[in-house]
Amino acid sequence: MEFSRRTQRIRISGIRRVFEAAGEDDINLGLGQPDFDTPEHVKKAAVDAIKDGRAAGYTSNVGIDELREEVAEYVGFDASPDEVLVTSGASEGLHVAVQALVDPGDDVLVPDPGFVSYDALTKVADANPVGVELTDDLRLEPEAVKEALTDETAAFFVNSPANPTGAVQTEDEMRAFAEIADDHGVTLISDEVYDRFVYDGEHVSPARFGENVVTVNGASKTLAVTGWRLGYVVAPTGAVDEMVKVHQYAQACANAAAQHGVAETLNDERTDEAVAGMRDEFEARRDLVTERLDSMGIDCPTPRGAFYAFPRVPDGFVDACLQKGVITVPGEAFGEAGEGHARLSYANSRENLREALDIIEEVVAELG
C-alpha cells in the first residue's frame, strides 16, 4: 500500500507522543484544555435541544441561524451572520481556511514556535510552511512578518493569546498585521480561541482593521466544552462560500446539540460570570507557576493570556520530568525555534501544580 505525499510530510504531534509515554498517575502539565466543569446553564441548553428533538438531525452546512447570529454579535468587529461558518471545533476551522485559501506550492508564514496544527495543515494542503521566529519575549512582530513575505506567500497565521507561549499581541500590532494583509494581498488567519483568557492587556481582533482577515474561534476553551467540537470561522462571504465546500464533504455539519447549546449561551451574562471565574483562577495559577520558576532561576517570559507557560529549560528536562511523573511538552514540538523550551499547561489544580513544581525544582537541580 502506498501513501500520499501529503501525509508523509507530517508526523504524529509531539504533544501526543508525550501523552502516550505517560503513566496513569502522572501530573499532566501537557493537556491543553480547561479543567473546569461546563457551566450548568450551557449543559442545560444542549440537553434541552436533545430532549426537544432539535438536535437529532443534520443542520445546515453553515450552521444554525441562531448560532451564526450570536457569533456575529460576539466577535467584537462588524460581521453579519452570512459571514459565519460553524465548524467541528476551531481545529476544523483552521483546516477549511487553509484548504480554501492556499494552493499547492504556496508559502504560509507560521509563528515559530507556534501551535502544532499550522505547520501540519499547511503541509496537508501541499503548501510550504515558513517559520517566523518570535522575539525574546515570545511575541510575533509585524516587521518580521513583513520581511518574510515573498511573491509565493498566500497567508500567515497570528495567534493571540498564543499557544504555546501565552503571548498577547497589542492593538497596534494587530492593526499592523491587518495592514500587511491588505497591502500585500495575502490573507491573515487569526486564531483567537483563547480570546477570553487575557490577564495583562486586552484581546483585539485584527478583523477590526482590515478586509483580508479570516477569524477562527470556538467554544471549546472558554466554555470548557472541548469534547463538543464546536468552532466557527468569520470571513468575507466569498471566503465562507469556498470554505463550506470543504466543510460539507468532510463534516456535513457541526454537532447539532452543541450548536444549540452555544447559541443560547454565548452572549449570556451567566456565561460572562462563569468565564470570568475561570480567568481569575487561571491568572492565580499563572502567578504561582511563574513565581516558582523564577525562584528556580528558570527564564520564563510572563504569559499574558491562554493557560500556558513556555520557559527555557535545561537539556533533558522533559524526559527527566516524565521519569518523575510530570508531563510537559518539548518546545521543539512547536517549531525549530522552540528547542530549549518546554510548554507547561496550568490548566490543572493548584495542589497538582505545587506538587509538579516541587518535582520540577528537583529536576532543575539535578540537571544543573
Short mmCIF file of C-alpha atoms in Angstrom, two decimals, residues 6-327:
data_model
loop_
_atom_site.label_atom_id
_atom_site.label_comp_id
_atom_site.label_asym_id
_atom_site.label_seq_id
_atom_site.Cartn_x
_atom_site.Cartn_y
_atom_site.Cartn_z
CA ARG A 6 0.80 14.90 1.98
CA THR A 7 0.59 12.56 4.96
CA GLN A 8 4.21 11.53 4.56
CA ARG A 9 5.18 15.17 5.12
CA ILE A 10 3.62 15.28 8.58
CA ARG A 11 4.03 13.22 11.73
CA ILE A 12 2.09 12.50 14.88
CA SER A 13 2.05 15.56 17.15
CA GLY A 14 4.86 15.82 19.68
CA ILE A 15 2.15 16.50 22.26
CA ARG A 16 0.52 13.13 21.54
CA ARG A 17 3.84 11.28 21.78
CA VAL A 18 4.44 12.61 25.28
CA PHE A 19 0.94 11.61 26.41
CA GLU A 20 1.41 8.07 25.12
CA ALA A 21 4.59 7.72 27.19
CA ALA A 22 2.93 8.93 30.39
CA GLY A 23 1.66 6.87 33.32
CA GLU A 24 -1.87 6.93 34.71
CA ASP A 25 -0.85 8.72 37.93
CA ASP A 26 1.38 11.34 36.33
CA ILE A 27 0.61 15.02 36.81
CA ASN A 28 -0.35 16.29 33.40
CA LEU A 29 1.00 19.74 32.58
CA GLY A 30 0.74 18.99 28.88
CA LEU A 31 -3.00 18.97 28.38
CA GLY A 32 -4.43 21.97 26.54
CA GLN A 33 -7.96 22.03 27.89
CA PRO A 34 -9.64 23.72 30.87
CA ASP A 35 -10.01 21.51 33.93
CA PHE A 36 -13.28 23.22 34.89
CA ASP A 37 -16.76 21.73 34.56
CA THR A 38 -19.01 23.12 31.84
CA PRO A 39 -21.33 25.82 33.26
CA GLU A 40 -24.69 24.31 34.19
CA HIS A 41 -26.76 26.64 32.02
CA VAL A 42 -24.66 25.69 28.99
CA LYS A 43 -25.19 21.99 29.66
CA LYS A 44 -28.92 22.54 30.11
CA ALA A 45 -29.28 24.37 26.81
CA ALA A 46 -27.70 21.46 24.92
CA VAL A 47 -29.69 18.83 26.84
CA ASP A 48 -32.93 20.72 26.21
CA ALA A 49 -32.20 20.72 22.48
CA ILE A 50 -31.78 16.94 22.61
CA LYS A 51 -34.96 16.43 24.63
CA ASP A 52 -36.96 18.73 22.37
CA GLY A 53 -35.86 16.87 19.25
CA ARG A 54 -33.97 19.84 17.83
CA ALA A 55 -30.58 18.07 17.81
CA ALA A 56 -31.36 14.73 16.16
CA GLY A 57 -30.87 15.65 12.52
CA TYR A 58 -28.41 17.41 10.27
CA THR A 59 -28.29 21.18 10.41
CA SER A 60 -27.46 23.47 7.53
CA ASN A 61 -23.88 23.02 6.33
CA VAL A 62 -23.04 26.51 7.53
CA GLY A 63 -24.67 26.09 10.96
CA ILE A 64 -27.96 27.04 12.55
CA ASP A 65 -29.10 30.62 12.05
CA GLU A 66 -29.36 31.31 15.78
CA LEU A 67 -25.70 30.46 16.39
CA ARG A 68 -24.44 32.40 13.39
CA GLU A 69 -26.33 35.44 14.66
CA GLU A 70 -24.87 35.07 18.16
CA VAL A 71 -21.34 34.68 16.79
CA ALA A 72 -21.71 37.80 14.65
CA GLU A 73 -22.73 39.69 17.78
CA TYR A 74 -19.93 38.19 19.88
CA VAL A 75 -16.78 38.65 17.81
CA GLY A 76 -16.05 42.31 18.55
CA PHE A 77 -15.95 43.60 14.98
CA ASP A 78 -18.55 44.28 12.30
CA ALA A 79 -19.78 40.95 10.98
CA SER A 80 -23.02 39.56 9.60
CA PRO A 81 -24.40 36.04 10.13
CA ASP A 82 -23.72 35.35 6.44
CA GLU A 83 -20.01 35.73 7.20
CA VAL A 84 -20.06 32.92 9.80
CA LEU A 85 -19.35 29.23 9.16
CA VAL A 86 -19.86 26.87 12.11
CA THR A 87 -17.26 24.09 12.24
CA SER A 88 -16.41 20.97 14.22
CA GLY A 89 -14.08 22.77 16.56
CA ALA A 90 -11.67 25.58 15.81
CA SER A 91 -9.28 22.90 14.51
CA GLU A 92 -11.59 22.20 11.58
CA GLY A 93 -11.96 25.93 11.13
CA LEU A 94 -8.21 26.22 10.62
CA HIS A 95 -8.27 23.27 8.22
CA VAL A 96 -11.04 24.58 5.96
CA ALA A 97 -9.45 28.04 5.93
CA VAL A 98 -6.12 26.70 4.70
CA GLN A 99 -7.75 24.41 2.14
CA ALA A 100 -9.81 27.26 0.71
CA LEU A 101 -7.07 29.88 0.66
CA VAL A 102 -3.83 28.10 -0.16
CA ASP A 103 -2.67 26.39 -3.38
CA PRO A 104 -0.01 23.66 -3.67
CA GLY A 105 3.42 25.25 -3.67
CA ASP A 106 2.32 28.43 -1.88
CA ASP A 107 4.15 29.65 1.20
CA VAL A 108 2.34 30.14 4.51
CA LEU A 109 4.03 32.05 7.33
CA VAL A 110 3.72 30.37 10.74
CA PRO A 111 4.91 31.62 14.13
CA ASP A 112 7.98 29.72 15.32
CA PRO A 113 7.34 28.45 17.93
CA GLY A 114 3.61 28.21 17.25
CA PHE A 115 0.62 25.91 17.51
CA VAL A 116 1.40 22.50 16.01
CA SER A 117 -1.50 22.50 13.53
CA TYR A 118 -0.30 25.47 11.50
CA ASP A 119 2.72 23.65 10.08
CA ALA A 120 0.86 20.36 9.59
CA LEU A 121 -2.25 21.82 7.94
CA THR A 122 -0.08 23.80 5.55
CA LYS A 123 1.72 20.61 4.51
CA VAL A 124 -1.57 18.74 4.09
CA ALA A 125 -2.50 21.47 1.59
CA ASP A 126 0.75 20.69 -0.29
CA ALA A 127 1.99 24.15 0.61
CA ASN A 128 5.17 25.22 2.39
CA PRO A 129 5.24 26.43 5.99
CA VAL A 130 7.79 29.19 6.57
CA GLY A 131 8.69 29.82 10.20
CA VAL A 132 8.82 33.37 11.54
CA GLU A 133 10.81 33.48 14.75
CA LEU A 134 9.35 35.24 17.76
CA THR A 135 11.00 37.94 19.84
CA ASP A 136 12.84 37.12 23.07
CA ASP A 137 9.60 37.79 24.96
CA LEU A 138 7.81 35.38 22.59
CA ARG A 139 5.74 37.87 20.55
CA LEU A 140 5.23 37.86 16.80
CA GLU A 141 6.49 41.14 15.35
CA PRO A 142 4.73 42.69 12.34
CA GLU A 143 8.08 43.72 10.89
CA ALA A 144 9.29 40.11 11.00
CA VAL A 145 6.17 39.01 9.11
CA LYS A 146 6.67 41.73 6.53
CA GLU A 147 10.31 40.75 5.99
CA ALA A 148 9.34 37.09 5.49
CA LEU A 149 6.79 37.85 2.73
CA THR A 150 7.60 36.79 -0.83
CA ASP A 151 5.64 36.58 -4.07
CA GLU A 152 4.80 32.99 -3.09
CA THR A 153 3.21 33.91 0.25
CA ALA A 154 -0.52 33.20 0.35
CA ALA A 155 -1.31 33.58 4.05
CA PHE A 156 0.10 34.00 7.53
CA PHE A 157 -1.08 32.92 10.96
CA VAL A 158 -1.43 35.10 14.04
CA ASN A 159 -2.44 33.50 17.35
CA SER A 160 -3.32 35.77 20.27
CA PRO A 161 -3.45 34.79 23.08
CA ALA A 162 -0.93 32.27 21.86
CA ASN A 163 -0.33 28.57 22.27
CA PRO A 164 2.33 27.58 23.38
CA THR A 165 3.69 30.90 24.65
CA GLY A 166 0.81 32.72 26.32
CA ALA A 167 1.79 35.91 24.47
CA VAL A 168 -0.86 38.56 23.72
CA GLN A 169 -0.41 40.90 20.76
CA THR A 170 -1.11 44.61 21.23
CA GLU A 171 -3.77 46.59 19.39
CA ASP A 172 -1.07 48.38 17.37
CA GLU A 173 0.43 45.04 16.36
CA MET A 174 -2.94 43.65 15.32
CA ARG A 175 -3.61 46.77 13.25
CA ALA A 176 -0.20 46.36 11.60
CA PHE A 177 -0.87 42.69 10.78
CA ALA A 178 -4.18 43.63 9.13
CA GLU A 179 -2.48 46.37 7.13
CA ILE A 180 0.20 43.93 5.96
CA ALA A 181 -2.50 41.56 4.73
CA ASP A 182 -4.35 44.32 2.86
CA ASP A 183 -1.24 45.98 1.44
CA HIS A 184 0.32 42.76 0.15
CA GLY A 185 -2.81 40.88 -0.91
CA VAL A 186 -2.28 37.96 1.47
CA THR A 187 -4.70 36.50 4.00
CA LEU A 188 -4.27 36.83 7.74
CA ILE A 189 -5.64 33.77 9.56
CA SER A 190 -6.29 34.94 13.11
CA ASP A 191 -6.60 32.13 15.67
CA GLU A 192 -8.46 33.61 18.64
CA VAL A 193 -9.59 30.53 20.55
CA TYR A 194 -8.19 31.85 23.87
CA ASP A 195 -9.69 35.31 23.42
CA ARG A 196 -11.37 35.48 26.85
CA PHE A 197 -8.34 34.33 28.83
CA VAL A 198 -6.29 37.54 28.90
CA TYR A 199 -4.59 38.67 32.14
CA ASP A 200 -2.48 41.62 31.01
CA GLY A 201 -3.69 43.90 28.23
CA GLU A 202 -6.73 43.08 26.12
CA HIS A 203 -7.70 40.90 23.22
CA VAL A 204 -8.11 42.77 19.94
CA SER A 205 -9.13 41.08 16.70
CA PRO A 206 -7.28 42.24 13.57
CA ALA A 207 -10.56 41.95 11.66
CA ARG A 208 -11.41 45.34 13.16
CA PHE A 209 -8.76 46.88 10.91
CA GLY A 210 -8.68 45.04 7.59
CA GLU A 211 -10.56 43.12 4.92
CA ASN A 212 -8.19 40.21 4.30
CA VAL A 213 -8.71 38.55 7.69
CA VAL A 214 -10.18 35.14 8.47
CA THR A 215 -11.03 34.79 12.16
CA VAL A 216 -11.09 31.33 13.73
CA ASN A 217 -12.54 30.80 17.20
CA GLY A 218 -14.72 28.39 19.14
CA ALA A 219 -16.45 27.48 22.37
CA SER A 220 -14.10 24.67 23.39
CA LYS A 221 -11.78 26.59 25.69
CA THR A 222 -13.93 29.39 27.07
CA LEU A 223 -16.98 27.24 27.83
CA ALA A 224 -14.93 24.19 28.89
CA VAL A 225 -16.52 22.02 26.20
CA THR A 226 -13.54 20.72 24.23
CA GLY A 227 -15.35 17.44 23.58
CA TRP A 228 -18.33 19.18 22.00
CA ARG A 229 -16.19 20.15 18.99
CA LEU A 230 -17.84 23.49 18.29
CA GLY A 231 -15.93 26.20 16.46
CA TYR A 232 -16.56 28.86 13.88
CA VAL A 233 -14.90 30.90 11.16
CA VAL A 234 -15.77 34.52 10.39
CA ALA A 235 -14.71 35.77 6.97
CA PRO A 236 -15.99 37.65 3.92
CA THR A 237 -18.90 35.79 2.34
CA GLY A 238 -16.84 34.79 -0.70
CA ALA A 239 -14.34 33.04 1.56
CA VAL A 240 -17.13 31.35 3.53
CA ASP A 241 -18.58 30.04 0.26
CA GLU A 242 -15.26 28.42 -0.59
CA MET A 243 -14.65 27.02 2.91
CA VAL A 244 -18.07 25.43 3.10
CA LYS A 245 -17.20 23.36 0.02
CA VAL A 246 -14.52 21.61 2.06
CA HIS A 247 -16.58 21.53 5.24
CA GLN A 248 -19.68 19.94 3.68
CA TYR A 249 -17.76 16.94 2.38
CA ALA A 250 -15.62 16.43 5.48
CA GLN A 251 -18.22 17.07 8.21
CA ALA A 252 -21.63 17.92 6.69
CA CYS A 253 -22.35 19.99 9.79
CA ALA A 254 -21.11 20.58 13.31
CA ASN A 255 -22.68 18.77 16.27
CA ALA A 256 -26.32 19.90 16.45
CA ALA A 257 -26.73 19.73 20.24
CA ALA A 258 -23.54 21.73 20.71
CA GLN A 259 -24.74 24.33 18.22
CA HIS A 260 -27.99 24.87 20.11
CA GLY A 261 -26.26 24.87 23.49
CA VAL A 262 -23.73 27.50 22.48
CA ALA A 263 -26.26 29.59 20.51
CA GLU A 264 -28.38 30.02 23.63
CA THR A 265 -25.49 30.86 25.98
CA LEU A 266 -22.62 32.50 24.08
CA ASN A 267 -23.67 36.05 24.93
CA ASP A 268 -25.39 35.22 28.23
CA GLU A 269 -24.47 37.16 31.40
CA ARG A 270 -24.18 33.85 33.24
CA THR A 271 -21.57 32.78 30.72
CA ASP A 272 -19.65 36.00 31.29
CA GLU A 273 -19.62 35.32 35.03
CA ALA A 274 -18.50 31.71 34.61
CA VAL A 275 -15.71 32.61 32.20
CA ALA A 276 -14.54 35.45 34.46
CA GLY A 277 -14.23 32.94 37.30
CA MET A 278 -12.13 30.63 35.14
CA ARG A 279 -9.97 33.52 34.00
CA ASP A 280 -9.30 34.69 37.57
CA GLU A 281 -8.33 31.18 38.64
CA PHE A 282 -6.04 30.75 35.63
CA GLU A 283 -4.36 34.07 36.45
CA ALA A 284 -3.71 32.92 40.03
CA ARG A 285 -2.24 29.68 38.72
CA ARG A 286 -0.11 31.58 36.22
CA ASP A 287 1.35 33.65 39.04
CA LEU A 288 2.02 30.52 41.08
CA VAL A 289 3.88 28.87 38.20
CA THR A 290 5.92 31.87 37.08
CA GLU A 291 6.94 32.86 40.60
CA ARG A 292 8.17 29.34 41.35
CA LEU A 293 10.03 29.09 38.05
CA ASP A 294 11.66 32.44 38.73
CA SER A 295 12.77 31.25 42.18
CA MET A 296 14.49 28.31 40.46
CA GLY A 297 16.37 30.64 38.13
CA ILE A 298 14.34 29.47 35.13
CA ASP A 299 13.81 32.12 32.45
CA CYS A 300 10.12 32.30 31.56
CA PRO A 301 8.54 35.33 29.87
CA THR A 302 5.31 36.06 31.74
CA PRO A 303 2.32 34.65 29.84
CA ARG A 304 -0.26 37.39 29.33
CA GLY A 305 -3.04 35.07 28.22
CA ALA A 306 -4.17 31.48 27.47
CA PHE A 307 -3.04 28.93 30.08
CA TYR A 308 0.49 28.00 29.08
CA ALA A 309 3.99 28.92 30.21
CA PHE A 310 6.93 28.42 27.86
CA PRO A 311 10.12 28.51 29.94
CA ARG A 312 13.66 27.94 28.74
CA VAL A 313 14.77 24.66 30.29
CA PRO A 314 17.98 22.64 30.62
CA ASP A 315 18.78 19.76 28.26
CA GLY A 316 16.96 16.58 29.21
CA PHE A 317 14.25 18.44 31.13
CA VAL A 318 11.15 16.89 29.53
CA ASP A 319 12.40 13.31 29.84
CA ALA A 320 13.60 13.84 33.41
CA CYS A 321 10.24 15.29 34.41
CA LEU A 322 8.42 12.40 32.76
CA GLN A 323 10.51 9.87 34.67
CA LYS A 324 9.44 11.57 37.90
CA GLY A 325 5.76 11.66 36.94
CA VAL A 326 5.26 15.14 35.48
CA ILE A 327 4.18 15.53 31.86
#
